[in-house]
Each structure stands twice: as structure tokens, then as C-alpha cells.
XYZ file of C-alpha atoms in Angstrom:
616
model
C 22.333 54.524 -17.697
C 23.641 51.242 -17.359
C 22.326 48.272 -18.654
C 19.693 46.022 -16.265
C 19.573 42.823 -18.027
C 22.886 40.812 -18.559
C 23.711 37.002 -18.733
C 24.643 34.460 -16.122
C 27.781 33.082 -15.971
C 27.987 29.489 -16.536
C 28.659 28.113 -13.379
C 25.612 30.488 -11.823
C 23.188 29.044 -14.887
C 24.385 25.627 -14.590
C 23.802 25.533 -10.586
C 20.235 27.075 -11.333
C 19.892 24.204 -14.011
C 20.740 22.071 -11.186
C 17.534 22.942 -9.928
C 15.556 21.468 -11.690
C 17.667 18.574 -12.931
C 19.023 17.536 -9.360
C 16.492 16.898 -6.791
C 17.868 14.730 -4.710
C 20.524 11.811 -5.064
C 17.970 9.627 -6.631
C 18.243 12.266 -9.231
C 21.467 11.951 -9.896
C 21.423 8.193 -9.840
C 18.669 8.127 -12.292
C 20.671 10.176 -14.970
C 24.209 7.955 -14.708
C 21.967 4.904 -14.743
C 20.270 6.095 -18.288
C 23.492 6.839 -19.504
C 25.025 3.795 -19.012
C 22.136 2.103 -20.315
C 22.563 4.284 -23.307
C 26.311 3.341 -23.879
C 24.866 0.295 -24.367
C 26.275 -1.406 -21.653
C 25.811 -4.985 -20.721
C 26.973 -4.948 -17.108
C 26.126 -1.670 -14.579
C 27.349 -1.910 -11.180
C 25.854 0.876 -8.799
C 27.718 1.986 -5.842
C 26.219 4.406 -3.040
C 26.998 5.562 0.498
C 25.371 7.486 2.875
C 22.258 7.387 1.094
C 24.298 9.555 -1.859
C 25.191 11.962 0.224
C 28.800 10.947 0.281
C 29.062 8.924 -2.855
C 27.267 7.735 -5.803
C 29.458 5.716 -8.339
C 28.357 4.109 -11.423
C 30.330 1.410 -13.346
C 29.385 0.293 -16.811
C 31.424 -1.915 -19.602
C 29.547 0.618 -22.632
C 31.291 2.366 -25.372
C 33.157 4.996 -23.311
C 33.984 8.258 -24.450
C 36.887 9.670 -25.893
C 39.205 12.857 -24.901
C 37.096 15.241 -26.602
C 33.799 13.791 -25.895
C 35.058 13.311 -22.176
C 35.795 16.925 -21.621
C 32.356 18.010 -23.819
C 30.047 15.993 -21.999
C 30.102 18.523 -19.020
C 29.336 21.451 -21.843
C 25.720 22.837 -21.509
C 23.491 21.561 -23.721
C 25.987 19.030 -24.971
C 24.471 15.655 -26.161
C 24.880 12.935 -28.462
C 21.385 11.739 -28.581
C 19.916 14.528 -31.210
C 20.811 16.619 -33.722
C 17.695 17.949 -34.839
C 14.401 19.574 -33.030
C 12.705 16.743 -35.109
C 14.553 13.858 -33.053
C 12.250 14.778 -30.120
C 9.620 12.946 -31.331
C 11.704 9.753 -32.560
C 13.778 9.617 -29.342
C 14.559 5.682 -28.718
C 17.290 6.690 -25.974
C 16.869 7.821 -22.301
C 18.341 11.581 -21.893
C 18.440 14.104 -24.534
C 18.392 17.447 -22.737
C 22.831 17.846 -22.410
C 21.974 20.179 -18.877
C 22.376 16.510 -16.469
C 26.127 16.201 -16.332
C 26.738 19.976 -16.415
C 24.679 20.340 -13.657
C 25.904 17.551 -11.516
C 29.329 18.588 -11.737
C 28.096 22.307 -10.550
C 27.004 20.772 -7.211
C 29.529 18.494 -6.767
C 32.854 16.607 -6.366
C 32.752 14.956 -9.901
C 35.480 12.229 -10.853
C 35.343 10.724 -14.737
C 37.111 7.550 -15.735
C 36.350 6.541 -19.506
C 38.043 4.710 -22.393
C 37.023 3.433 -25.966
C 37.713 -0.215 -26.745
C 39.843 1.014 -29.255
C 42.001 3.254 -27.492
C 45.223 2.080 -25.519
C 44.469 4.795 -22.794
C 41.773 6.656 -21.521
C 40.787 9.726 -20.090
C 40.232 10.545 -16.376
C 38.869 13.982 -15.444
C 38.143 15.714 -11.878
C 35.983 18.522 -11.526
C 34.537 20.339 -8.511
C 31.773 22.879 -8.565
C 32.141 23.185 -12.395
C 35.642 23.909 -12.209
C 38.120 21.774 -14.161
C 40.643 20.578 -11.420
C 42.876 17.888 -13.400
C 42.589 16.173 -17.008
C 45.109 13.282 -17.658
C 45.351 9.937 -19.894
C 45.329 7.122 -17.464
C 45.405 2.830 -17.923
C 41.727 1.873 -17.933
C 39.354 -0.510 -18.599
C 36.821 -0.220 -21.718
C 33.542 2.064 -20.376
C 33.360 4.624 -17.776
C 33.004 5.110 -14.350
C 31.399 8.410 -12.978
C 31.531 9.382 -8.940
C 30.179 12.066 -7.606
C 31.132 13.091 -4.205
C 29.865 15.445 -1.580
C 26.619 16.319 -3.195
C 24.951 19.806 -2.571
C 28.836 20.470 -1.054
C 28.398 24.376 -2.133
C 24.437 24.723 -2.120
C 24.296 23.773 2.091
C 20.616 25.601 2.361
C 19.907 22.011 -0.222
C 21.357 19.953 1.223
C 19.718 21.064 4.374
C 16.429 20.314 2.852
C 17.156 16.356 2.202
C 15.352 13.895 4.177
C 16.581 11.366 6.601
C 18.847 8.508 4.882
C 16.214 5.908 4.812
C 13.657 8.350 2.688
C 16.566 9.202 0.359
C 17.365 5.729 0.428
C 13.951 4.604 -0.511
C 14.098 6.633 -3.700
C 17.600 5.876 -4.687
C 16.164 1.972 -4.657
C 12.743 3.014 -6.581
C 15.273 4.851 -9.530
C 17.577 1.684 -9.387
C 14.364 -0.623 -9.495
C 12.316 1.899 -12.242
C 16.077 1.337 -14.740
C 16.763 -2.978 -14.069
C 13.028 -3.514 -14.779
C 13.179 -1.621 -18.288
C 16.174 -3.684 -19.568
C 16.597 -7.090 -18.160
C 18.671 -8.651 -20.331
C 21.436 -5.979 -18.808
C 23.285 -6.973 -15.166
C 22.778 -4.662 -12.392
C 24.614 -4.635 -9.327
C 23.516 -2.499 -6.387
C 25.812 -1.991 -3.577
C 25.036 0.907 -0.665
C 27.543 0.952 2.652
C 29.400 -2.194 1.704
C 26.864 -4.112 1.712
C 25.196 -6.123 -1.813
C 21.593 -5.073 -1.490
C 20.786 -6.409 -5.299
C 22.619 -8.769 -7.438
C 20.323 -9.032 -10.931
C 21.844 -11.213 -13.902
C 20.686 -10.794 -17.233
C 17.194 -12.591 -17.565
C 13.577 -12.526 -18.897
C 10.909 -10.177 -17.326
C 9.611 -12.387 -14.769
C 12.993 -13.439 -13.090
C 14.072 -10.019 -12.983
C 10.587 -9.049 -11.273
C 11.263 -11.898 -8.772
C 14.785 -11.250 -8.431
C 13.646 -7.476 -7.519
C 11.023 -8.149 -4.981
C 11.664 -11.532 -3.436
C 9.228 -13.190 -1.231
C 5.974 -14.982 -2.941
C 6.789 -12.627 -5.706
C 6.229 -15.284 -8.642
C 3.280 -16.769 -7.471
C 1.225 -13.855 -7.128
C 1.723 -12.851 -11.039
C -0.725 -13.265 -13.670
C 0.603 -12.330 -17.405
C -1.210 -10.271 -19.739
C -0.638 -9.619 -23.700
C -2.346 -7.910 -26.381
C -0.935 -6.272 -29.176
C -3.260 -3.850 -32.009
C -2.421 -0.979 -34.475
C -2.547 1.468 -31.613
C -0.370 0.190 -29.103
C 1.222 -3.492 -27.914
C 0.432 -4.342 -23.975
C 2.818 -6.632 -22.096
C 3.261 -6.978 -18.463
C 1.985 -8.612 -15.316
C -0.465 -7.882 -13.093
C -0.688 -9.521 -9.172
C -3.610 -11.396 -7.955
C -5.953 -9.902 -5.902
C -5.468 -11.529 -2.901
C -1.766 -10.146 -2.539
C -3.193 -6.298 -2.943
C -1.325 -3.768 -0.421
C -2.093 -0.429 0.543
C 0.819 0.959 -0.815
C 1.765 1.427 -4.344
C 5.086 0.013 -3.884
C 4.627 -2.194 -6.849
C 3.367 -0.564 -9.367
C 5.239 0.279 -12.693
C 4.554 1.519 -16.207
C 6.805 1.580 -19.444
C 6.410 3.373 -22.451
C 8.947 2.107 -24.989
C 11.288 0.956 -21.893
C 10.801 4.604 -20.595
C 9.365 4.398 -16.813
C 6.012 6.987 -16.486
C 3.346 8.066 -13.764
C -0.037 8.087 -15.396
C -2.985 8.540 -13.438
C -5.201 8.204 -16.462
C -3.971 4.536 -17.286
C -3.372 3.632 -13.433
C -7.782 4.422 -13.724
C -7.766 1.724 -16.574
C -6.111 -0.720 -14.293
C -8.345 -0.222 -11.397
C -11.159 -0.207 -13.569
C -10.334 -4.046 -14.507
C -10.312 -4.627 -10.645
C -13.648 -3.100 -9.803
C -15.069 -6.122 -7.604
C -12.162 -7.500 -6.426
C -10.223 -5.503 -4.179
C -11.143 -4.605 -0.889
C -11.743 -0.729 -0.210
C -8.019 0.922 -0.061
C -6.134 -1.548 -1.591
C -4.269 -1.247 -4.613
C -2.895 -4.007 -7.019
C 0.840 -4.571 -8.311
C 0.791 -4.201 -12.122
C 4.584 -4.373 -14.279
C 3.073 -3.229 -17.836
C 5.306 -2.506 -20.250
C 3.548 -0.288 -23.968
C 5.572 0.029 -27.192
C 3.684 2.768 -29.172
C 5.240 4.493 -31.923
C 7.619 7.340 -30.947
C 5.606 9.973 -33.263
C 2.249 9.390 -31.179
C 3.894 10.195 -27.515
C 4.926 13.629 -26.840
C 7.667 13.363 -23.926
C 9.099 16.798 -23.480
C 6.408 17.572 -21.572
C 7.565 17.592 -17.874
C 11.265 17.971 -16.340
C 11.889 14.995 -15.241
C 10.321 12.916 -18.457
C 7.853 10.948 -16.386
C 4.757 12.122 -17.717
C 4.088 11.386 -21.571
C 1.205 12.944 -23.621
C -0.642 10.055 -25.683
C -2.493 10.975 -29.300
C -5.210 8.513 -28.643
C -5.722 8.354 -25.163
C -9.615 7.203 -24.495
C -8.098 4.237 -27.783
C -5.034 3.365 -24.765
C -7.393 3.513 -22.043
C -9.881 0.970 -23.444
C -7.482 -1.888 -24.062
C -5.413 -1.584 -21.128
C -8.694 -2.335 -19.474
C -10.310 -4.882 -21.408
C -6.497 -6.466 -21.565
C -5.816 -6.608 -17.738
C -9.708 -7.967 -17.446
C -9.101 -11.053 -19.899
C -6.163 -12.129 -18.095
C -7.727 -12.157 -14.660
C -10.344 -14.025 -15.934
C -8.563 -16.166 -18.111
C -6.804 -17.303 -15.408
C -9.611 -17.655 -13.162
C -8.784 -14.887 -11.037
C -11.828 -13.158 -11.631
C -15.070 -14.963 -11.803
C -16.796 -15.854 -14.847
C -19.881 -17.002 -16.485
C -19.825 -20.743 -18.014
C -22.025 -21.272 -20.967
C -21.026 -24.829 -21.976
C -22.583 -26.560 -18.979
C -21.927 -30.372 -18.538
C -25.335 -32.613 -18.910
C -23.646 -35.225 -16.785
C -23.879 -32.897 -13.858
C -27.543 -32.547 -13.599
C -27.805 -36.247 -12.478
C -26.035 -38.679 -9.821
C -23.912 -40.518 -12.060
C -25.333 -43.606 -10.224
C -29.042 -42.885 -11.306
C -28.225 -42.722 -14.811
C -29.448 -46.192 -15.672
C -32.157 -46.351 -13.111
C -36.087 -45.221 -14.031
C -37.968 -43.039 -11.731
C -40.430 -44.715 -9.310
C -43.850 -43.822 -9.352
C -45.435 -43.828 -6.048
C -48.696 -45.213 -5.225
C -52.023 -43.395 -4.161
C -54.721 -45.172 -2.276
C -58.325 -43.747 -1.755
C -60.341 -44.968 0.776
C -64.123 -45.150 -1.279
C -66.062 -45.550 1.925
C -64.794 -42.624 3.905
C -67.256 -40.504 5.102
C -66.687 -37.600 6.894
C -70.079 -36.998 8.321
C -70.520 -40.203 10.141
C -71.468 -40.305 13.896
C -68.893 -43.131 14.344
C -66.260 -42.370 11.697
C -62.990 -44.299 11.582
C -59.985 -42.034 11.419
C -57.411 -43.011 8.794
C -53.856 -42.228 9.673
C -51.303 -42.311 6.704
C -48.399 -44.903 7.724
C -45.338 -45.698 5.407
C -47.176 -46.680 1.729
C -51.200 -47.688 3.492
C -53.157 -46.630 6.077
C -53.667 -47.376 9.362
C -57.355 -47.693 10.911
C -57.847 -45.724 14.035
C -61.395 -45.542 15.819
C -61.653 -42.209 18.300
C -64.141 -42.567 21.444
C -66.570 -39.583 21.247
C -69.298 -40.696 23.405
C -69.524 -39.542 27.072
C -67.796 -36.114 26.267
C -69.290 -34.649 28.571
C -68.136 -36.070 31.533
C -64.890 -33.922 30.512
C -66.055 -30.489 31.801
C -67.584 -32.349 35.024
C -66.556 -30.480 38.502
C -65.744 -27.166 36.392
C -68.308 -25.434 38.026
C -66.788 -25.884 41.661
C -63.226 -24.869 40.647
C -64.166 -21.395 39.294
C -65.717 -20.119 42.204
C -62.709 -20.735 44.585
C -60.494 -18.099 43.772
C -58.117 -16.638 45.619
C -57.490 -13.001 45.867
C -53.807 -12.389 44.658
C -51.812 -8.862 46.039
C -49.564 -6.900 43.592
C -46.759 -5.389 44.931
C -46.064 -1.733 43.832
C -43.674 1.066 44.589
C -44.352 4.108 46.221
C -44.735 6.831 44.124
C -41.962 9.550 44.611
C -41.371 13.087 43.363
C -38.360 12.878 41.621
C -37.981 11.137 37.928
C -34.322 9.092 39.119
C -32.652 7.807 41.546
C -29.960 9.276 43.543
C -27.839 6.954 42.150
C -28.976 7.235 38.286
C -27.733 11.121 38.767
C -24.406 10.023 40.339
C -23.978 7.717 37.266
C -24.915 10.159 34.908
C -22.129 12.762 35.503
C -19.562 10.797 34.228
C -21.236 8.821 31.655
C -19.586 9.332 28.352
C -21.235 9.053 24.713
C -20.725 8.256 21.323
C -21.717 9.946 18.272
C -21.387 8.967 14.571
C -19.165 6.496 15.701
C -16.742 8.877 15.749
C -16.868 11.084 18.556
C -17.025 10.768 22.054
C -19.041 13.334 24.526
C -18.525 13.746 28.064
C -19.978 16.140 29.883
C -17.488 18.656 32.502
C -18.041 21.329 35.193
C -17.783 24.626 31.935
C -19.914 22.755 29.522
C -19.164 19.828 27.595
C -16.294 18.067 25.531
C -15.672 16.400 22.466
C -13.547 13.955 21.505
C -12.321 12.477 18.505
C -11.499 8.710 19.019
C -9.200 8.329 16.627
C -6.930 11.095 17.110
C -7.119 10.556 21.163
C -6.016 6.901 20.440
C -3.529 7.705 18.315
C -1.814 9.929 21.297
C -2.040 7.251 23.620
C -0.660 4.792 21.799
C 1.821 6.627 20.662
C 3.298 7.979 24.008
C 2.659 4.251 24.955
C 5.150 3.242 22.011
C 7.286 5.749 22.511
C 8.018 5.387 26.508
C 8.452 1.258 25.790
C 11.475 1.884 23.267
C 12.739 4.305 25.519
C 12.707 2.251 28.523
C 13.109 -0.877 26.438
C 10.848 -2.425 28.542
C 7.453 -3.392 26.526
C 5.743 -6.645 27.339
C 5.280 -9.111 24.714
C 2.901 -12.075 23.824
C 3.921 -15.553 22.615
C 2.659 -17.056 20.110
C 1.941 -20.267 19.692
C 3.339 -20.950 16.048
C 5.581 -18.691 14.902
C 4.157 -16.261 12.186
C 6.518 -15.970 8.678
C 6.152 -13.286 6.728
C 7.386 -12.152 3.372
C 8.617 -9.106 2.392
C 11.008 -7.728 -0.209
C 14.640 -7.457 -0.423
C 14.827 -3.835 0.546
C 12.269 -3.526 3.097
C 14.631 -6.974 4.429
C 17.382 -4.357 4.905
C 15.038 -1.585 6.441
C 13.708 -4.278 9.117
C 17.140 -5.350 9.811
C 17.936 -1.960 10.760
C 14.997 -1.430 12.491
C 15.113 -4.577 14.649
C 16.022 -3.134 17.986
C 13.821 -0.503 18.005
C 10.874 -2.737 17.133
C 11.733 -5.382 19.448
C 11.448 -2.639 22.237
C 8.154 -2.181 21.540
C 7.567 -5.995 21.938
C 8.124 -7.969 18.960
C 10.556 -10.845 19.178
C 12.105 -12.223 15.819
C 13.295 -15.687 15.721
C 15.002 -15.245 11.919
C 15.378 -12.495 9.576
C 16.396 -13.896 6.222
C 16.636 -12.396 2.445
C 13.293 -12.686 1.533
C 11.221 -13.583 4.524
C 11.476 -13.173 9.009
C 9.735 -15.129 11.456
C 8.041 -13.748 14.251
C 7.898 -15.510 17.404
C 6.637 -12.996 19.764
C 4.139 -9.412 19.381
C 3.063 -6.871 21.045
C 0.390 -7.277 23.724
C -2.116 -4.433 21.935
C -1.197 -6.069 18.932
C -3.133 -9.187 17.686
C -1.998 -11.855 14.772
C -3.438 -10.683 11.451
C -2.693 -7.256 12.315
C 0.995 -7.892 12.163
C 1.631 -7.634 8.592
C -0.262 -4.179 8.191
C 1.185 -3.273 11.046
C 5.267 -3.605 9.692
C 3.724 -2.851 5.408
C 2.936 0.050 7.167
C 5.774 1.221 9.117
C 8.340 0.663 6.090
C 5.884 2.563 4.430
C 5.581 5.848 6.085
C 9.204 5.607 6.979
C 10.516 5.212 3.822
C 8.054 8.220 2.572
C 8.789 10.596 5.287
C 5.296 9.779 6.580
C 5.208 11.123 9.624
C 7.203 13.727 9.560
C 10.599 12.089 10.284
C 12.326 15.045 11.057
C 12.769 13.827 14.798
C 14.556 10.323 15.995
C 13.575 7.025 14.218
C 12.432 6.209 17.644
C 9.864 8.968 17.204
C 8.673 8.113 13.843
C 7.862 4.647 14.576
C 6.041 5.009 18.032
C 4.014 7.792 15.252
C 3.292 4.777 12.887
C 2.444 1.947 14.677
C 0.340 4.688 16.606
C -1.337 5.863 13.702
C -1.947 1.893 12.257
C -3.359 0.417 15.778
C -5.825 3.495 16.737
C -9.205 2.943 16.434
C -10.836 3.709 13.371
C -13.306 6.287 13.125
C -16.662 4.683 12.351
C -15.692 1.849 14.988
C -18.702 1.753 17.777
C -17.205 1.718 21.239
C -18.909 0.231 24.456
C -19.115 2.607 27.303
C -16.192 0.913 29.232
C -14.074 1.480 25.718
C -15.100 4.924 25.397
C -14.078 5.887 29.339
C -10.407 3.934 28.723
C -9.987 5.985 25.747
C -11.241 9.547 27.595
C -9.040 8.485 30.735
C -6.428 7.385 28.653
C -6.214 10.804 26.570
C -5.680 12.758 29.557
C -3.181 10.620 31.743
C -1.032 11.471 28.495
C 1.593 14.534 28.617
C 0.193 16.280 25.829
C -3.472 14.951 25.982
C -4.696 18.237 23.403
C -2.691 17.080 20.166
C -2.617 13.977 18.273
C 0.896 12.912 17.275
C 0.463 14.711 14.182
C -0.154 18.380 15.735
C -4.122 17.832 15.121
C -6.676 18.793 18.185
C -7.795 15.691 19.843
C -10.462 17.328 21.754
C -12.852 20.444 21.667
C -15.010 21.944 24.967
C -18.444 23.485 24.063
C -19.272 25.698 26.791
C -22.506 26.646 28.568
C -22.882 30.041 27.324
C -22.299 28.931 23.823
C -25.043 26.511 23.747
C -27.573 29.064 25.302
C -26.598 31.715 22.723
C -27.027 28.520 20.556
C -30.974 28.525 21.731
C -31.011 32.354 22.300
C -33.786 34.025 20.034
């Protein structure tokens, strides 16, 4: 009987390495980028086209490689960053596992230009699908420069599965943006298409954070520092007036190694409690430098997730760090015990001494006299005034006569009918809609009864609304009377810019769009002013997430957005005219029973169901 069990061949095991190593082109971004910064370059220069599909090129002045090390660096398991299984938990450098290379040059088109300073010439190497096509000296320049072409060019079903080029996009930027803010003494280029999208010189923390993110960027920090035993905190945190929605901004470093840690973002928040408004989440750049032997991060495949020793100890300060600074700089409020004595007074009525004022008694007043004199208090005296009493009553004289002429008054009533309302009430009644939890809306039909959800129903009017106005390119628009500026980062500059037409055809008008800031000049009509900015934080967001599902036309995806944004909110009470545009609405739409999302707008409740409902 033949043996069952035998081993892979490389370029199988490497492709199923490949896996797990390369996601997506951010992936493969991510892993040049570290080793560049582990060559211990100064300058890295990032090329990428069609969102990495076609090519992703990285350019670094480091230490290069020579021939041997050139050809071994595509070896499984091959790595210069630890020699022993005890290096894992002393591990200063980015990668350490030897699969990345080997596995991007299973997948790909993989080109390799490298030389020493020492050398005279270096090494340049071309590989495809694992397979070693050429390996010659060549005249270089000291570091190396990897390309890989044609990514996923023998895995299609993979490739298949990528998203749209501005979701790839998105995460190609986060990688690029995750590597310059760990070192930013080093220069990073960034260029996609042709086009410079970042240009970051060697700096200090802030500028780089500025230089990253643009807009009002610098004013919006607040810096926080504490260092103990356990660990040293550095960073900045944004005010909470510039919050988002998003978690665009939102970075943590362990020993210049970029994590996700839901247990420390809770720290974070926790310092905010009080000052954010419900669903809004702060920008925080906080950087930790532990020692290597507490932190465990072989933990996860893609080394974002780090196991701490002590992590209630990490927990605590992050918290009670992040709270001093926001109330050190009078972010957050505060109580002030050393309270200034000069305050309790008019500065003018320091000097002055407090008037008494005067009483006067009247010793001969007596109440019970026939002919009292009434005192009336006037200014600092009194005032004397007598009241005539006598003759009183010739007051009530000629009452008697008056009451006895009375004259009889009618009521008018209605005639009392049989039935409880109104022909008219009933009429009214039959299409008279209603609203429940402010949420749904009931109207009653011919079968039974119907039930709408608001939101949803809104949504898929709006959306068809959107959707037929960028088709048509015909959507009416609103003036305003100043133009509105805006500020937004450098990439979501570039995703505007591209999405310009489409958003002018559903009837914005843009006077400028600049590097770090566009000016509005015209919105919507179902749009108002300060909805504009969540509107467009909100669109980059879910496009450059895949959220909606993008997997139709751009076109599609943003009539789903600014749908999903502008729809009325459930818990939002609705007048009875509101309620019967939204039910009228809903089903002048083609597909009045889905939301744009593929969610039931509506349910019917029949007749028979409710009287099996009250059936006993």
C-alpha cells in the first residue's frame, strides 16, 4: 500500500504560505516597507499603480544585500533577524518569520536590484511564480529596490476576491501611514499613478503627524508624557471638539511596532468619558516602549496584536496619562482650589464701607383706630395718607334693582345623532398613517395593515433619488451665501478629487479643491449646512471600507451613502404630513420592498393574523 502522507513541494507550500502572509497589496507593501526600514535606510521612496495590482516598487538607500544573501532571501524560512528561538522575545526589528519574500515571489512577477556600499557591482535577480528566471551583476546604486508585478498573476480565484481600487487603495495608504509614523526621522516618498500623494522629510513626531494628515491637523493636538518602571507613554491625543465617527486617526506603537488593542483603545475612551458626544471617537498617536521580555508578539499572523505581562498596570496609566493632559491643558474641565479673594468683591468697593440703612417706626400708629392714617413707605420716610371710610354704604346703593332684571340667555346645542363621527372623520381616517416608537410607521390597507420602518424606507428613496440625479446629471442645487471650507486630509483630497463629478451631479458645486482643504459654494437641496461635513467624512468613509457593498459602479455606492447618512434616524418623531411623504415616497420607488442594503422596508399584518392573534 502506498504511502498517504507526503510533502509539498516548495512552490505549492510557499503559495499556501502566501496565504496567510499576502492578503492583499497592502500586505505586500507592509513587508518591503519593514524591510527597508530594517536595512536601516534613511530615505524610502514607495511606488504603486493600480492600487498594487500592477506594481508595487520600493526604493531604499539601506545596506543592500550581497550575491548570496540576494539569492537566499527568497529561501523559506530565511532571515537575518534571529538566530535563536530566544530572539523572539528580544526582537527590536520588524519581520522575523523568513516566509514574506518567499511567498511574494510565489504569487508574483518579482524583480530584485541590490548592492553593498562596498561592492563595485550588484546583484539584480528576476523571478516569477518562485521560479528563478535570470541572476546577473549589474551597475547599481547602494540599497535595493524590490518590484513586484502582476500580483495574484497565477492564483486568479484571489485576485478575483480584491476589492475595488479605492478600498485597496485605502489600505495601501493606512500600511504606508502605520510605517512613516513609527520612524520619522526616515524620508518617505509615496507615489501611486504618477502622481506624489506624500512627500514626508525627516522630522519630529508632530510635523510628521501634520505632514500626514494636513488640514487643522496641529491645532487639534494635545501632547501627553509619562514614563514609570512598567512602561514609558508618549503620543498625542486630539481635542474633543475635532472627534469623528471614524477611526481614521487612531494609532498605537509598541516599541515603534504599529498594534490594534481593544483593551488599551478602552483606556483611552475611558479618559474621554464626558466629553465626546455619543458615536464619536477621538484621534490618539501614542507611542509605548516596554521592555521586549514583557510583550509576547508571535501571537497573531500578521504581528498586530501583542500580549502584555501587566496589562490591568498598562491600562491604568494610559488612562490616568491621557486624563492629565486634557486637563492640563484645559481641555477637560477642572476643579480650582486656589480661589482669588479679589474676586469676591468689585474691585471698586474695596475701599468703600457698607451703608447701613435706616429704620423708622411710627410710635403712634394704631391699627384699631376708627380714623387711622395709612402710612405708605416712600424712598427712605413715609408718606401720610388718610382713606375716606364713612358713607360706605352708599356703595352697594341701586344693587337691589339690577339683580332682578335678568335676561334669559339661549344655549345653542347640536342635535344629537346616532353615529359616534362624522362622515368626514371616517373618510380621513382611512388613510391616516401612525407612528410608533418613533420608529415605525402604520398605515392601515384593504388585507390588514402595514408597517413601515422609517429609516430603511428613507434610505430607498433617497437613494433612487441620488442615484437617478447622477445618472441624469441633472440634480438641483442650493447657493449658499458664504462659501463653506472644509478640511480634510491629504488622501481623502485625492479621493474627492476623483469623486468630483459624480458628487457634483448630485448637486454640490466646488469653487476650489486644494491639498489640504475645498470650498463649497453650492449643496444639495435635501442637504442643509452643518450636515455637509458628515455628509462627505462619511462617504470617503464607507467608500474607502467597502461600506456598502461596492461591488457595483461608484455611482451606486455613493447614491448608497449619502442615502444611508441623510435618512431619517430612527427615534426621530415625524408629523403626519412627514410620515405620508415618506409612505408615498416608498412606494413611487422601483423597488419600494428593500432598502438599499437588501433589508425589508416594510411588513403587512393581515386580518386573519390579528384575529388568530385574539382567538382563544
Amino acid at each position: 500500500m502506498s504511502s498517504v502522507i507526503q510533502l509539498l513541494p516548495d512552490h505549492v507550500a510557499n503559495q499556501i504560505a502566501a496565504g496567510e502572509v499576502v492578503q492583499r497589496p497592502a500586505s505586500v507593501v507592509k513587508e518591503l516597507l519593514e524591510n527597508a526600514v530594517d536595512a536601516k535606510a534613511t530615505d524610502i521612496k514607495l511606488i504603486v499603480k493600480d492600487a498594487g495590482r500592477s506594481l508595487i516598487q520600493v526604493i531604499d538607500n539601506g545596506l543592500g544585500m550581497n550575491v548570496i544573501d540576494a539569492r537566499m532571501c527568497f529561501e523559506r524560512h530565511a532571515t537575518s533577524k534571529i538566530r535563536h528561538a530566544e530572539d523572539l522575545f528580544s526582537l527590536y526589528t520588524k519581520g522575523f518569520r523568513g516566509e514574506a519574500l518567499a511567498s511574494i515571489a510565489a504569487i508574483a512577477h518579482v524583480e530584485l536590484k541590490t548592492k553593498q556600499e562596498q561592492d563595485e557591482l550588484g546583484t539584480h535577480i528576476i523571478i516569477e511564480g518562485s521560479k528563478f528566471i535570470s541572476q546577473d551583476p549589474s551597475v547599481l546604486p547602494k540599497g535595493t529596490s524590490f518590484a513586484v508585478k502582476n500580483l495574484f498573476f497565477n492564483i486568479p480565484a484571489r485576485r478575483n476576491f480584491l476589492k475595488s481600487e479605492t478600498v485597496e487603495h485605502r489600505h495601501i495608504v493606512d500600511e504606508f501611514q502605520r510605517v512613516a509614523l513609527a520612524h520619522p526621522t526616515i524620508h518617505f516618498t509615496f507615489i501611486h499613478n504618477g502622481g506624489e500623494l506624500f512627500n514626508l522629510p525627516s522630522s519630529n513626531l508632530r510635523q510628521r503627524i501634520v505632514n500626514l494628515f494636513a488640514g487643522k491637523t496641529n491645532e487639534k493636538l494635545v501632547p501627553i508624557s509619562e514614563e514609570t518602571e512598567i512602561v514609558k507613554v508618549q503620543g498625542f491625543v486630539s481635542k474633543p471638539e475635532f472627534s469623528k465617527k471614524n477611526r481614521n486617526e487612531q494609532f498605537f506603537f509598541v516599541n515603534n511596532r504599529y498594534i490594534k488593542s481593544g483593551y488599551l483603545h478602552h483606556a483611552v475612551m475611558a479618559a474621554y468619558e464626558g466629553l465626546l458626544k455619543d458615536g464619536m471617537q477621538p484621534g490618539y498617536f501614542i507611542y509605548l516602549d516596554v521592555p521586549p521580555n514583557t510583550i509576547d508578539i508571535n501571537i497573531h499572523p500578521t504581528k498586530t496584536e501583542i500580549k502584555f505581562d501587566d496589562e490591568h498596570s498598562l491600562y491604568a496609566i494610559l488612562r490616568s496619562t491621557v486624563k492629565h493632559s486634557l486637563g492640563q491643558f484645559n481641555v477637560a474641565p477642572v476643579l480650582d482650589f486656589e480661589r482669588d479673594p479679589n474676586l469676591d468683591t468689585p474691585y471698586h468697593y474695596q475701599e468703600k464701607d457698607a451703608s447701613v440703612p435706616l429704620i423708622q417706626v411710627d410710635s403712634n400708629f394704631n391699627p384699631f383706630a376708627q380714623d387711622k392714617p395709612t402710612k405708605s413707605f416712600s424712598g427712605s420716610g413715609f408718606r401720610e395718607r388718610k382713606t375716606e371710610t364713612t358713607n360706605w354704604e352708599s356703595l352697594y346703593i341701586g344693587l337691589k334693582n339690577d339683580t332682578q332684571e335678568i335676561e334669559q340667555i339661549t344655549f345653542e346645542h347640536d342635535a344629537v345623532t346616532s353615529s359616534l363621527f362624522n362622515d368626514n372623520e371616517i373618510e380621513d381616517s382611512k388613510n391616516r398613517t401612525y407612528q410608533i416608537h418613533k420608529k415605525y410607521i402604520v398605515s392601515s390597507i384593504k388585507s390588514g395593515m402595514m408597517v413601515i420602518d422609517q429609516q430603511r424606507a428613507h434610505q430607498r428613496i433617497l437613494y433612487e433619488q441620488y442615484l437617478k440625479n447622477i445618472t441624469i446629471q441633472q440634480a438641483s442645487s442650493q447657493h449658499l451665501l458664504f462659501p463653506l471650507e472644509l478640511f480634510f486630509s491629504v488622501n481623502e483630497i485625492e479621493l474627492i478629487r476623483d469623486l468630483k463629478m459624480s458628487l457634483e451631479s448630485t448637486g454640490f458645486v466646488f469653487d476650489t479643491i486644494e491639498n489640504d482643504k475645498i470650498t463649497i459654494s453650492g449643496i444639495p437641496v435635501s442637504v442643509t449646512e452643518s450636515e455637509v461635513a458628515i455628509v462627505l467624512e462619511e462617504l470617503m468613509n464607507d467608500l474607502q471600507n467597502g461600506i456598502p457593498d461596492s461591488s457595483f459602479s461608484l455611482n451606486d455606492s455613493i447614491a448608497k451613502s449619502m442615502g444611508r447618512s441623510l435618512a431619517v434616524r430612527t427615534g426621530t418623531f415625524l408629523t403626519e404630513k412627514e410620515q405620508e411623504n415618506i409612505v408615498n415616497g416608498l412606494f413611487a420607488c422601483k423597488e419600494p420592498d428593500i432598502s438599499p442594503f437588501n433589508k425589508p422596508t416594510f411588513i403587512t399584518i393581515s386580518v386573519d393574523d390579528l384575529d388568530k392573534k385574539f382567538a382563544i
